[in-house]
Tab-separated table of C-alpha atoms in Angstrom:
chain	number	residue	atom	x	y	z
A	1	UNK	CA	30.180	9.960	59.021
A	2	UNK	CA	26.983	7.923	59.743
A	3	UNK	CA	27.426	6.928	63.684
A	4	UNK	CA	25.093	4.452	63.110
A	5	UNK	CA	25.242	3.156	66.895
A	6	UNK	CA	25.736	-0.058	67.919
A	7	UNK	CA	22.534	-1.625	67.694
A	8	UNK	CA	21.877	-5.481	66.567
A	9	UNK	CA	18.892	-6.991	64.975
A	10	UNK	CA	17.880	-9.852	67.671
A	11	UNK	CA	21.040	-9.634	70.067
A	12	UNK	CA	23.148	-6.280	69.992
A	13	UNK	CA	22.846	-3.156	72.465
A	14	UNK	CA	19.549	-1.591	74.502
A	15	UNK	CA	19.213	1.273	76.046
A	16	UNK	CA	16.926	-0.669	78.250
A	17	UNK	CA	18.615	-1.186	81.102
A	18	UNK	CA	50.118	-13.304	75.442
A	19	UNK	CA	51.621	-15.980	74.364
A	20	UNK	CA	50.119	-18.539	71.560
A	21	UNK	CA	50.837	-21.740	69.266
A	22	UNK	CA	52.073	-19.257	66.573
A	23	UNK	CA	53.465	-15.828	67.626
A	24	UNK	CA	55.558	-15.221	64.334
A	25	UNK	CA	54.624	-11.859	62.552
A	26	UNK	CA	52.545	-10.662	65.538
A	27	UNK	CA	52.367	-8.166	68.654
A	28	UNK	CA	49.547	-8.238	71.253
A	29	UNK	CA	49.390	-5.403	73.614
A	30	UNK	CA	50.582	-7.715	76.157
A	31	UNK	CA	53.583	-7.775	73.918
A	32	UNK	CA	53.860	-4.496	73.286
A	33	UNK	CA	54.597	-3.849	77.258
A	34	UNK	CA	57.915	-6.315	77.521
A	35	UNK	CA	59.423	-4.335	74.422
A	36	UNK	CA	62.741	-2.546	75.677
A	37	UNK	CA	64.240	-0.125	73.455
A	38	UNK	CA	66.662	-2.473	71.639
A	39	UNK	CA	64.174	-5.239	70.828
A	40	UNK	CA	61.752	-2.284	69.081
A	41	UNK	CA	64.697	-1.673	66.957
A	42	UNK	CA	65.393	-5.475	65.839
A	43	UNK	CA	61.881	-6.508	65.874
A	44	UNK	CA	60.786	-5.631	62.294
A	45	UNK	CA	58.485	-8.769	61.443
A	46	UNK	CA	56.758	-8.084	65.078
A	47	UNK	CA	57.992	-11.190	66.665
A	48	UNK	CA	58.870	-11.433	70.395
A	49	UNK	CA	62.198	-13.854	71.089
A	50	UNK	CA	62.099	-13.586	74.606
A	51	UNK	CA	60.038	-12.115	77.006
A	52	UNK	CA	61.740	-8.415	78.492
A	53	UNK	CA	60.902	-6.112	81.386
A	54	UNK	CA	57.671	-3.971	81.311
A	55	UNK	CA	58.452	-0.712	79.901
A	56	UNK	CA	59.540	2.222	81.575
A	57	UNK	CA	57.504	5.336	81.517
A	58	UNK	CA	60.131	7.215	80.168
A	59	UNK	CA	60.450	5.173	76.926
A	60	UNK	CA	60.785	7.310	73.530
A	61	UNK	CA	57.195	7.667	72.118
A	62	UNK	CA	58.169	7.929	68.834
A	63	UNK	CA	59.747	4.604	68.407
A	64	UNK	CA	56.566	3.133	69.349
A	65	UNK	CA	54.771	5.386	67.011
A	66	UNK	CA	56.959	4.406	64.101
A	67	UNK	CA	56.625	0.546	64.772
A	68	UNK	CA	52.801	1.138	64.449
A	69	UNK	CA	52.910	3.287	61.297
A	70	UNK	CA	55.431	0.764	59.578
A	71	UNK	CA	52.966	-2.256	60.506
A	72	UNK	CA	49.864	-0.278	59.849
A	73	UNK	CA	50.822	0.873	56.295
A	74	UNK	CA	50.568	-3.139	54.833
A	75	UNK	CA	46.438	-2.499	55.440
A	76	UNK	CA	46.834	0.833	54.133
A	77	UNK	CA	45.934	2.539	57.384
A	78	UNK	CA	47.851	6.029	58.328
A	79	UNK	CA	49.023	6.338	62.244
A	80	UNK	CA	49.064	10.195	62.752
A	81	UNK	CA	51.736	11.869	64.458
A	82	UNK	CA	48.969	12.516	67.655
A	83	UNK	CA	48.472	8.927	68.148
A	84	UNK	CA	51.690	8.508	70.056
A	85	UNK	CA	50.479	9.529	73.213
A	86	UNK	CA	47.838	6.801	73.229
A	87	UNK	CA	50.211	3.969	72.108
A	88	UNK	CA	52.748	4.809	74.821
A	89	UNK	CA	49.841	5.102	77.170
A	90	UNK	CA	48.481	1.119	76.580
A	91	UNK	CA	51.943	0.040	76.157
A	92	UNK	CA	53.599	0.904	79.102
A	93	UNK	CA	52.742	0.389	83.120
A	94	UNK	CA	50.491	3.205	83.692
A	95	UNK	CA	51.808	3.684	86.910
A	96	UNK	CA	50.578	-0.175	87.551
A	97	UNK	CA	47.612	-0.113	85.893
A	98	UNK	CA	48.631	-2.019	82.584
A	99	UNK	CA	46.393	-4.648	83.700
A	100	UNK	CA	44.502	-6.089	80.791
A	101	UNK	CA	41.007	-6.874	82.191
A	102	UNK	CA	38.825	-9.621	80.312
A	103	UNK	CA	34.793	-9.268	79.711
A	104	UNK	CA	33.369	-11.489	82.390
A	105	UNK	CA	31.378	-14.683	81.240
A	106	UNK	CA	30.195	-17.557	82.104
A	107	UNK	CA	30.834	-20.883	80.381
A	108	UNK	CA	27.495	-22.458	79.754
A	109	UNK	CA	28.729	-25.858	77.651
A	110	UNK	CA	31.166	-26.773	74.942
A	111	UNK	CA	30.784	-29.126	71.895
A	112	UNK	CA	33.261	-31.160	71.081
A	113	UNK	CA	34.376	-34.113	68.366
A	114	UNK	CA	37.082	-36.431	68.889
A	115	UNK	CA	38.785	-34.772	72.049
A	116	UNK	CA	38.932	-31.167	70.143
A	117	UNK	CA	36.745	-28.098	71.304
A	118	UNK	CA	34.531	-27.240	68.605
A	119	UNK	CA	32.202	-24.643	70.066
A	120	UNK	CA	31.554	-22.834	73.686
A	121	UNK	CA	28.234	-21.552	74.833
A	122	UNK	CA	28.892	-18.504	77.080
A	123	UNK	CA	26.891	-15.794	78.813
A	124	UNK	CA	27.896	-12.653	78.920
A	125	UNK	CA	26.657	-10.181	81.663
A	126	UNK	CA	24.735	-6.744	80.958
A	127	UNK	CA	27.420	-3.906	80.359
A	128	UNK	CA	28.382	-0.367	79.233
A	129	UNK	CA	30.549	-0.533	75.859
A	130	UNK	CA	32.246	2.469	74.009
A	131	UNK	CA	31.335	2.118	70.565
A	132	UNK	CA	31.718	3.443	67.156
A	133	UNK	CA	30.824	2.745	63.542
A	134	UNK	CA	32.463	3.103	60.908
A	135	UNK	CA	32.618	3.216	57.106
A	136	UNK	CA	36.051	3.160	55.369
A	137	UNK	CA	36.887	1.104	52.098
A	138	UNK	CA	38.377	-2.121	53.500
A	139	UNK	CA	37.146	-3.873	56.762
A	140	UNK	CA	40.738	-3.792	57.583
A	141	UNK	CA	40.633	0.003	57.329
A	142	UNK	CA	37.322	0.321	59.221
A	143	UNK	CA	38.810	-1.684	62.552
A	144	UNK	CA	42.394	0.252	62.460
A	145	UNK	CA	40.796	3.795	62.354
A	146	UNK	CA	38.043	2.919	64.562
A	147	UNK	CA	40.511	1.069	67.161
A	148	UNK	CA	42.235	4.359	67.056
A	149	UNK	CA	39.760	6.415	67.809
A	150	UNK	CA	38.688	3.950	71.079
A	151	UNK	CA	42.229	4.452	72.128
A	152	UNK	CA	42.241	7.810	71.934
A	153	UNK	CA	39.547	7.602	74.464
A	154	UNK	CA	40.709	5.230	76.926
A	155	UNK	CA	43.814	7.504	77.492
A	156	UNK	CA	42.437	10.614	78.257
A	157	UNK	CA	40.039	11.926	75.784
A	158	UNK	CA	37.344	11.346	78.152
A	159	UNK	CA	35.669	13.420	80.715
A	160	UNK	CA	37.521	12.234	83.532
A	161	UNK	CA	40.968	12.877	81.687
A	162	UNK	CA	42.528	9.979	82.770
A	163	UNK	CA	43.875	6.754	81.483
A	164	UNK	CA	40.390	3.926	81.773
A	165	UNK	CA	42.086	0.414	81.598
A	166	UNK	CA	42.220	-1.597	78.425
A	167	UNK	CA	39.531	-4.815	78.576
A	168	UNK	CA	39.584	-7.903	76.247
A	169	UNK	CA	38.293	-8.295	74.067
A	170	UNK	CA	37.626	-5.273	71.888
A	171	UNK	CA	34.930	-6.405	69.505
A	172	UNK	CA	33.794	-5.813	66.264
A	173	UNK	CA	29.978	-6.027	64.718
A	174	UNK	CA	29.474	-7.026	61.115
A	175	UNK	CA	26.732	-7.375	59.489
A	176	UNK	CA	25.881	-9.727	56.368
A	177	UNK	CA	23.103	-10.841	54.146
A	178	UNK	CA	21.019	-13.778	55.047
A	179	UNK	CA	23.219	-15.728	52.949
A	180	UNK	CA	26.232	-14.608	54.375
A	181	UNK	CA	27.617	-13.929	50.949
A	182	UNK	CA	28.155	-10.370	51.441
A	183	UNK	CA	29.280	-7.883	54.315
A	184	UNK	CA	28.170	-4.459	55.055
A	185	UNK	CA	30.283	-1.858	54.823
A	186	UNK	CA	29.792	-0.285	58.572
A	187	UNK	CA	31.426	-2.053	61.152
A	188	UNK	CA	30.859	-1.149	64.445
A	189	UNK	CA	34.250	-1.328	66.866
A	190	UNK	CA	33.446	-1.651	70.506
A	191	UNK	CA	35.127	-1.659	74.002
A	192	UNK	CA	33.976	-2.896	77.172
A	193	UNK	CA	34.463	-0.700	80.154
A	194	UNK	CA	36.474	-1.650	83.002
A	195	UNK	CA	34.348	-2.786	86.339
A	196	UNK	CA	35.680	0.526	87.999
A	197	UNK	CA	33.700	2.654	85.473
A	198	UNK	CA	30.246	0.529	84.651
A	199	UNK	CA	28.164	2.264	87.123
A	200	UNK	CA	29.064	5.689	85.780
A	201	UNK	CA	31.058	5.336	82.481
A	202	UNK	CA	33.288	8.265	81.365
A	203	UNK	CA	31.470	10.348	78.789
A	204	UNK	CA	33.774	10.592	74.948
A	205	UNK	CA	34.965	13.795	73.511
A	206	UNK	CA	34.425	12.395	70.572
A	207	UNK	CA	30.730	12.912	69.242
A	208	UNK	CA	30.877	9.587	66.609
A	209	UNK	CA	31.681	7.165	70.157
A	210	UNK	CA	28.426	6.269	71.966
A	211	UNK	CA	27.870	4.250	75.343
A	212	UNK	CA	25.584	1.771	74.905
A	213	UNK	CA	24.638	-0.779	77.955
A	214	UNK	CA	24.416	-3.995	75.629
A	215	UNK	CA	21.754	-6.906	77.482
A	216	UNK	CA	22.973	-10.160	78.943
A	217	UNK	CA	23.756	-12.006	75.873
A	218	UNK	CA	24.061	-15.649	75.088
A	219	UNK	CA	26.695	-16.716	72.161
A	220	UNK	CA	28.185	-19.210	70.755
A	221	UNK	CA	31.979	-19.171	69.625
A	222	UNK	CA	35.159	-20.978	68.045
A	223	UNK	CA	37.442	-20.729	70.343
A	224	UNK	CA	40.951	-18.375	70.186
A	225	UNK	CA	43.542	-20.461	71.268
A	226	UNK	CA	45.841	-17.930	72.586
A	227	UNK	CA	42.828	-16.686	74.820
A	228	UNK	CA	43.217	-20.056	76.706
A	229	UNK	CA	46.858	-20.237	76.823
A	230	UNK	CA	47.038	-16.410	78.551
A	231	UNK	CA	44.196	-17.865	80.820
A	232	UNK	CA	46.260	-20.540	82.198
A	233	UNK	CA	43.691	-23.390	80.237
A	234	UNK	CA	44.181	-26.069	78.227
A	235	UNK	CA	45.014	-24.798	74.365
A	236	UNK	CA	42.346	-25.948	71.816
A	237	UNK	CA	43.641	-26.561	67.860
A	238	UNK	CA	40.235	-24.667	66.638
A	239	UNK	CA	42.111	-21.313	66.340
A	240	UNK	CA	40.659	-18.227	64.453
A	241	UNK	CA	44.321	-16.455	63.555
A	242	UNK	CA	45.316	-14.505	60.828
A	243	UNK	CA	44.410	-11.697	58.789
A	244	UNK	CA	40.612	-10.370	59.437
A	245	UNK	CA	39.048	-8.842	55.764
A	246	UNK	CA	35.670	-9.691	54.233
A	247	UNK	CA	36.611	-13.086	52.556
A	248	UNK	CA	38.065	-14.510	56.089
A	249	UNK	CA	35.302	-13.416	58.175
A	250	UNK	CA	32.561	-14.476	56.021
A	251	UNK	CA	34.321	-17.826	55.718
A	252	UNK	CA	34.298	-17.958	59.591
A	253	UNK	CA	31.174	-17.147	59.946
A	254	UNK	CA	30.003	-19.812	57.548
A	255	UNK	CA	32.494	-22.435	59.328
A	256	UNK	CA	30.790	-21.889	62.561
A	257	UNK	CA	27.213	-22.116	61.173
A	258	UNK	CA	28.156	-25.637	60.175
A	259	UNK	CA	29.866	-26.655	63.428
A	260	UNK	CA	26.173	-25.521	65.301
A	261	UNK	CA	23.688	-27.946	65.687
A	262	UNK	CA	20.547	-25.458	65.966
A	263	UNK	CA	22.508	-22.266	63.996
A	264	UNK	CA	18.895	-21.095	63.569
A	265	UNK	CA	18.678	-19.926	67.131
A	266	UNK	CA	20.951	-17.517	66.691
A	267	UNK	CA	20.573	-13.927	64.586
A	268	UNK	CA	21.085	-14.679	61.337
A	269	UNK	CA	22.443	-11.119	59.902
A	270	UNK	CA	24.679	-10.106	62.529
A	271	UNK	CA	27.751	-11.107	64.482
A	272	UNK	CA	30.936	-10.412	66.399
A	273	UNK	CA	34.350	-10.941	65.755
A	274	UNK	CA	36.125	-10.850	69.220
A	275	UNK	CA	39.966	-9.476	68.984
A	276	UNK	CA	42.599	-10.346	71.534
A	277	UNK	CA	45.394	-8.577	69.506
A	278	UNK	CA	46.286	-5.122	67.980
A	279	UNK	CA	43.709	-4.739	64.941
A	280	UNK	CA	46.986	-2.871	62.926
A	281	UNK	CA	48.763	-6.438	63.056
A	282	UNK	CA	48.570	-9.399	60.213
A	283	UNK	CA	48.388	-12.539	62.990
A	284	UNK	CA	45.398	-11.823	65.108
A	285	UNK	CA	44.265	-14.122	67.400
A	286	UNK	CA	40.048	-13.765	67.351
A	287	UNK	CA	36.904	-15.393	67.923
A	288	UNK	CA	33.457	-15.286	66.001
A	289	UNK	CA	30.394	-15.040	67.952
A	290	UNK	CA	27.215	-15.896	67.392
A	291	UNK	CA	24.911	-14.201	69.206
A	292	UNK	CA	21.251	-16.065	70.809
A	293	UNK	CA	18.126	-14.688	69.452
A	294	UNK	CA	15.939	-13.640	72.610
């Protein structure tokens, strides 16, 4: 496979220096935690009734595993029989370190029409990111297998050999004509490291992951509104839910270059869909970034 890295025309890499308005049909990894063994076995549309205990260490891997493979199968995506360690691993305590940290930013401004949040301007900070690209058939397939293969290296297939933390978002590069009329097929899947490993990032076993330390970045996004809800803010109705394929994401991206007063400040070819769920599951909750040309 092509690795690619992670790099952006105009704002990508350098080397230089919960709960929502709809949670029908869908599992977060927050979700994925309060599961006890009965609810995995009555919960086959992936909805959450009620809110259970956190997940003792102890729980059967394989019921987990199955859950995964039964949802992953509607995008066509095979969960191996040696993922199971790493899905038990992010959905369980972790000997208290299920924490789910978020990528730190600051919120520069925020259009809005008629008492609805259209748009944020945010900056994000200089960081180290895990990332891979990929090249599958399907967008759909490209996130799943590349997700995968992140997890695999947040629990354990790194050179510390221990569990790293799981941030939010995990993000996703795509890249498009000028027209936005068509998407290329590699599609980069990305993970920011925790704050306890920036200054000296665990190094992958697997060759096709790469660290990159991505710039301070300006962007401009739709907001998720489950993102606000698990951060204790006000909700906004501009929600980016759903399925994510080529036909939705090229529709968002064209959405959000109408909402932007000046979209020609920003690079025109590439962008970043933001992911606060698991990528394997129909009802994500994401948001599309545009990133600031510098």
């Amino acid at each position: 496979m092509d690795r690619g890295g992670c790099q952006m025309s105009g704002g990508g890499p350098s080397s230089g220096d919960g709960s929502g308005p709809d949670r029908h049909g869908m599992i977060t990894l927050e979700d994925l935690e309060s599961f006890s063994e009965d609810q995995l076995s009555d919960s086959g549309n992936g909805s959450l009734e009620e809110e259970g205990e956190t997940m003792e260490e102890d729980e059967n891997p394989d019921r987990l595993l199955h859950y995964w493979q039964e949802v992953a199968r509607g995008h066509q995506v095979e969960v191996s029989q040696d993922m199971a360690e790493p899905i038990q691993q992010l959905s369980t305590n972790n000997q208290g370190r299920s924490h789910r940290e978020q990528v730190p930013f600051t919120l520069l401004g925020r259009k809005e029409k008629c008492g609805e949040i259209l748009y944020e301007k945010r900056h994000y900070e200089k960081g180290h990111w895990a990332c891979i690209t990929m090249r599958e058939e399907t967008y759909e397939q490209s996130i799943c297998y590349g997700f995968m293969r992140i997890m695999r290296y947040i629990c354990q297939d790194n050179s510390l050999g221990d569990y790293l933390g799981m941030t939010l978002p995990i993000v996703t590069v795509v890249r498009t004509d000028e027209n936005h009329s068509v998407m290329s097929p590699d599609v980069t899947v990305a993970y920011f490291l925790p704050t306890e490993h920036q200054a000296q990032p665990p190094q992958p076993h697997d060759s096709d992951i790469v660290i990159e330390i991505w710039p301070a970045t300006v962007v401009y996004t739709r907001i998720c509104a489950w993102f606000y809800t698990y951060r204790s803010l006000l909700p906004s109705s501009r929600a980016f839910s759903g399925p994510t394929n080529e036909v939705t994401i090229i529709n968002q991206i064209n959405t959000l270059a109408e909402l932007l007063e000046s979209p020609g400040v920003c690079v025109n070819d590439s962008f970043i869909v933001a992911g606060y769920t698991n990528p394997a599951h129909s009802n994500r909750q994401n948001e599309m970034w545009f990133l600031e040309r510098r």
